[in-house]
PDB file of C-alpha atoms in Angstrom:
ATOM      1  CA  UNK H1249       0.398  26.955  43.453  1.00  0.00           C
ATOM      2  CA  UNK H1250      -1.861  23.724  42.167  1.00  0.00           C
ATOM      3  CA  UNK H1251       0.240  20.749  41.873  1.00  0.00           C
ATOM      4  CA  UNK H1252       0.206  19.338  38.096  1.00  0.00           C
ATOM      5  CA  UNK H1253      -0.807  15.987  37.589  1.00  0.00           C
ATOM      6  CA  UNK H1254      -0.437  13.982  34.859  1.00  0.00           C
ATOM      7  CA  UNK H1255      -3.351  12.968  32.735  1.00  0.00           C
ATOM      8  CA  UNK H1256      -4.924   9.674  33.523  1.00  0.00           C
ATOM      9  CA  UNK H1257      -4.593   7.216  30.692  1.00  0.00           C
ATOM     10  CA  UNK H1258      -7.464   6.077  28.596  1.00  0.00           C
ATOM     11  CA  UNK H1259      -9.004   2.876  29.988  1.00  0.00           C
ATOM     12  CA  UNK H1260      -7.932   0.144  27.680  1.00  0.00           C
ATOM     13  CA  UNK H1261     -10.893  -1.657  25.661  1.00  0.00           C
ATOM     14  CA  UNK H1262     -10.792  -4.916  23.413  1.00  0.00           C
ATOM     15  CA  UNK H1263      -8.966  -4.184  20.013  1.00  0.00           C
ATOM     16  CA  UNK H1264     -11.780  -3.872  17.409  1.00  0.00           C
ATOM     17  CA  UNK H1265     -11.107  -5.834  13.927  1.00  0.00           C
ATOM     18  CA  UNK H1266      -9.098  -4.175  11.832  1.00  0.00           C
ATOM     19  CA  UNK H1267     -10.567  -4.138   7.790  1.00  0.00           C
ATOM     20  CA  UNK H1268      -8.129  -3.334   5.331  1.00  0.00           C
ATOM     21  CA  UNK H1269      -9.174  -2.188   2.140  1.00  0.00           C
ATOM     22  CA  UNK H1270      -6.325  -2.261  -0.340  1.00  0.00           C
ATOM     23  CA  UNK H1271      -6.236  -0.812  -3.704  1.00  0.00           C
ATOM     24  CA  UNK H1272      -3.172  -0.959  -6.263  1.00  0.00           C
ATOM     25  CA  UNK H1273      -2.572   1.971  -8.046  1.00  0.00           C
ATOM     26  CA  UNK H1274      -0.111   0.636 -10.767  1.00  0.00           C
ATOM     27  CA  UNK H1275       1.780  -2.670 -11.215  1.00  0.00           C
ATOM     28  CA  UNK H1276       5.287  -2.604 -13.021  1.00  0.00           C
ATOM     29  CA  UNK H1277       6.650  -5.027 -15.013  1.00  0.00           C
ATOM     30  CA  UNK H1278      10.347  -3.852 -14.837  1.00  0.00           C
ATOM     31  CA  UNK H1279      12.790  -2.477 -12.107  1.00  0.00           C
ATOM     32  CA  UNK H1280      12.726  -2.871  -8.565  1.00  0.00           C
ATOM     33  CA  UNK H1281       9.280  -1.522  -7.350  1.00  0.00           C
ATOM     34  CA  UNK H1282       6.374  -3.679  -9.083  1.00  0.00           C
ATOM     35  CA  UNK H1283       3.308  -1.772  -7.575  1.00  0.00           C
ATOM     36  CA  UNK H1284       2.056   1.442  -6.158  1.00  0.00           C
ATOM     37  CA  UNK H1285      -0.429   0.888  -3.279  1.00  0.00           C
ATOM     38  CA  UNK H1286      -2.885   2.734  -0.722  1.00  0.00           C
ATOM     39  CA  UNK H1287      -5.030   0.788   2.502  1.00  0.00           C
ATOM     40  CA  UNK H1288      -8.153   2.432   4.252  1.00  0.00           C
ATOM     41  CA  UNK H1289      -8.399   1.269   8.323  1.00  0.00           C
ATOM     42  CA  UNK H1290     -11.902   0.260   9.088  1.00  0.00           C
ATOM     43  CA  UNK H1291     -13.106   3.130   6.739  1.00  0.00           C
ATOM     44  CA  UNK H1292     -11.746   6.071   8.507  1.00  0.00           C
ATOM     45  CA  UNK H1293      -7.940   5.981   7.934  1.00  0.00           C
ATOM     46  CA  UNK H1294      -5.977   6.234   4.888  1.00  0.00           C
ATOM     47  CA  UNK H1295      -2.137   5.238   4.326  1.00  0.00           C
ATOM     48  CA  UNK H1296      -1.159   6.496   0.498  1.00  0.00           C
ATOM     49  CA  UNK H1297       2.424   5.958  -0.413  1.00  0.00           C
ATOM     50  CA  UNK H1298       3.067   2.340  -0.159  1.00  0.00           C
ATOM     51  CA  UNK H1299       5.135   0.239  -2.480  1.00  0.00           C
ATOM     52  CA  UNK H1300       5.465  -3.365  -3.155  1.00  0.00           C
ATOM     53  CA  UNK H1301       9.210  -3.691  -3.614  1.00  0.00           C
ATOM     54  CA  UNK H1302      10.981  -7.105  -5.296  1.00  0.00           C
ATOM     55  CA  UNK H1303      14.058  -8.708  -3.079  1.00  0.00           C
ATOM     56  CA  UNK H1304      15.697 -11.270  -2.691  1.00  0.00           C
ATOM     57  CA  UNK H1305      13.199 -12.856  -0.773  1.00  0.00           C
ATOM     58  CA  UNK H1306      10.302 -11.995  -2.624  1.00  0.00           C
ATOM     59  CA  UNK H1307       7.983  -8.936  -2.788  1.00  0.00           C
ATOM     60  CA  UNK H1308       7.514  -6.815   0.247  1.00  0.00           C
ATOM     61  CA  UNK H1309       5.370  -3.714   1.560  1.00  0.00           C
ATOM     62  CA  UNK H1310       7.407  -0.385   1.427  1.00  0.00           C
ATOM     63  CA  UNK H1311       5.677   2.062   3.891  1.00  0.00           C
ATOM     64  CA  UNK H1312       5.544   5.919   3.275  1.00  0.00           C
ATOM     65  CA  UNK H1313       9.425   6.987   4.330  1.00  0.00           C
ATOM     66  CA  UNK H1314      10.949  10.320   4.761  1.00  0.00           C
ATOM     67  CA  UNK H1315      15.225  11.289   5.103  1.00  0.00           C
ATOM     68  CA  UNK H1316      16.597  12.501   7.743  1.00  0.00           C
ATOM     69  CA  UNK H1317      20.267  12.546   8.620  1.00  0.00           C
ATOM     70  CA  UNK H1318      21.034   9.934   5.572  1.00  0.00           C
ATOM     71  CA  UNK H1319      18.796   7.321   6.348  1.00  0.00           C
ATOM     72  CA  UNK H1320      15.254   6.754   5.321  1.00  0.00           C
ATOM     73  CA  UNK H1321      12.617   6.127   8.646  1.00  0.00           C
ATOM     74  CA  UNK H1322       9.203   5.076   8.312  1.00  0.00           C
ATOM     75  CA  UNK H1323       6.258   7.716   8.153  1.00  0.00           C
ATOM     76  CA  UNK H1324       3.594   4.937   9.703  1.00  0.00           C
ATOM     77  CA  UNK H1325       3.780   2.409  10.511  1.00  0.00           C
ATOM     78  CA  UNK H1326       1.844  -1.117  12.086  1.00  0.00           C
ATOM     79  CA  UNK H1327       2.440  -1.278  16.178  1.00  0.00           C
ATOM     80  CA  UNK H1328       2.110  -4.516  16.630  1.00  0.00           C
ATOM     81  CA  UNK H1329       3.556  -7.985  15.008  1.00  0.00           C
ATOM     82  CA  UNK H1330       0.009  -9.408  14.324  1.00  0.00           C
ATOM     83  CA  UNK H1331      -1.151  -6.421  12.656  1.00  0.00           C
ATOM     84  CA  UNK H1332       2.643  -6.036  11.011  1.00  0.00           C
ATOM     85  CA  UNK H1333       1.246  -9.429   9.366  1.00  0.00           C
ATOM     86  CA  UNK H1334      -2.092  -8.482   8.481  1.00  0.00           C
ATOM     87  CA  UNK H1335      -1.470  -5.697   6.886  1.00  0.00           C
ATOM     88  CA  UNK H1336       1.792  -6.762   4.453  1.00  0.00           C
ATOM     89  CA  UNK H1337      -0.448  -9.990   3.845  1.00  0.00           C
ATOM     90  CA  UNK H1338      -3.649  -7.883   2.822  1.00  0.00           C
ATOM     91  CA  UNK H1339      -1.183  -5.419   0.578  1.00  0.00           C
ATOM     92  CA  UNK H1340       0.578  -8.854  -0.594  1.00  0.00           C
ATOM     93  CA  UNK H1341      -2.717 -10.434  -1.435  1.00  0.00           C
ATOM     94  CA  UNK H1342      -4.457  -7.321  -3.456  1.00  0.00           C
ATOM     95  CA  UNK H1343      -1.262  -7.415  -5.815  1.00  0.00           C
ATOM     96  CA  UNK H1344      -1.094 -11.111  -6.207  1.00  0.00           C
ATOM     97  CA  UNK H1345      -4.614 -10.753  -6.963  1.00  0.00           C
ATOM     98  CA  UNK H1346      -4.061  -7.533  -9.638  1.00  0.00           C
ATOM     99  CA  UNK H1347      -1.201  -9.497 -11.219  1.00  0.00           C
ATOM    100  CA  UNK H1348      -3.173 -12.592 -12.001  1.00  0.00           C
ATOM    101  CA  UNK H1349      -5.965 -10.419 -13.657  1.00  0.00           C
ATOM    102  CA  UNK H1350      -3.236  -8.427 -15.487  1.00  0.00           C
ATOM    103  CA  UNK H1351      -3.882 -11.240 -18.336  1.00  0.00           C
ATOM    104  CA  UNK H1352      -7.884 -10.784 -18.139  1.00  0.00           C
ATOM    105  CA  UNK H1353      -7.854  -7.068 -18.634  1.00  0.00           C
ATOM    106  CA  UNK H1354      -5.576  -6.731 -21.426  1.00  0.00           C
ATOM    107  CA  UNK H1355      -7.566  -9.590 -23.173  1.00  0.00           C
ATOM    108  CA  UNK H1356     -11.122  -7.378 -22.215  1.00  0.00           C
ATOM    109  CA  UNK H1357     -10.023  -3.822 -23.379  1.00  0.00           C
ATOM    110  CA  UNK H1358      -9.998  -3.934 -27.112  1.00  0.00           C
ATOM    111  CA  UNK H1359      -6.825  -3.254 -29.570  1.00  0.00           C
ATOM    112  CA  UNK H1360      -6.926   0.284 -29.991  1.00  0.00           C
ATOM    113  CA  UNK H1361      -6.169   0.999 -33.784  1.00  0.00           C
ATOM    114  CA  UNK H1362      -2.515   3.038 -34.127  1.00  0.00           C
ATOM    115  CA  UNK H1363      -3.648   6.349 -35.647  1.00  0.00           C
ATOM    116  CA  UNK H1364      -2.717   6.848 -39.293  1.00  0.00           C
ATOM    117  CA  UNK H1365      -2.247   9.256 -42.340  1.00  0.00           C
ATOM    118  CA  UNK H1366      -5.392   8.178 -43.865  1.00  0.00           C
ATOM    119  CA  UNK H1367      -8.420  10.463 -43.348  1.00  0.00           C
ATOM    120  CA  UNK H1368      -5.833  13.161 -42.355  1.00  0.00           C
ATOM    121  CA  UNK H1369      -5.254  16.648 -44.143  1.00  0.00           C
ATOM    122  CA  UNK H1370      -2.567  19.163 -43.799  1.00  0.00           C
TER     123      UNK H1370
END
């Protein structure tokens, strides 16, 4: 018989930068979660799913959860402390930036006129 052996590991290589690209589905004005978010990793990886939740401390990044055995555990989520950062910072950022054109867009899309009777037949 040939003796197993286990596979050798993958040589380990310099991290390459990370670029989030962060896009914010839907902001909220009431209850607890204020936005609806998605990031793409360098282009080639997609997280959908992810909430910006209000606390008591602020607003923070939600990831994609699931249930199991009454409490909730984390689809994905980031490895390391530094790119924990990164990432709730770039998610942070994009809504921060979203809210404060909130203003701006509702000021650019014109009043659309209520529909009415006139013009109308039955």
């Amino acid at each position: 018989m040939k003796k197993s052996t286990a596979p050798e590991p993958a040589p380990v290589k310099e991290p390459l930068p990370t670029q989030l690209e962060v896009k914010i589905h839907s902001l909220r004005t009431g209850g607890p979660v204020l936005a609806n978010a998605s990031v793409t990793l360098n282009g080639c990886f997609a997280v959908r799913g992810l909430r910006v939740v209000d606390s008591e401390n602020g607003p923070f990044v939600s990831m994609p959860r699931y249930k199991s055995g009454g409490e909730y555990r984390d689809i994905c989520f980031p490895c390391t402390k530094e790119f924990h950062q990164q990432f709730h910072q770039a998610v942070l950022g994009a809504y921060q930036q979203a809210l404060s054109q909130l203003p701006q867009r509702q000021q650019e899309r014109p009043e659309q006129p209520s529909p009415s009777m006139d013009g109308m037949t039955m």
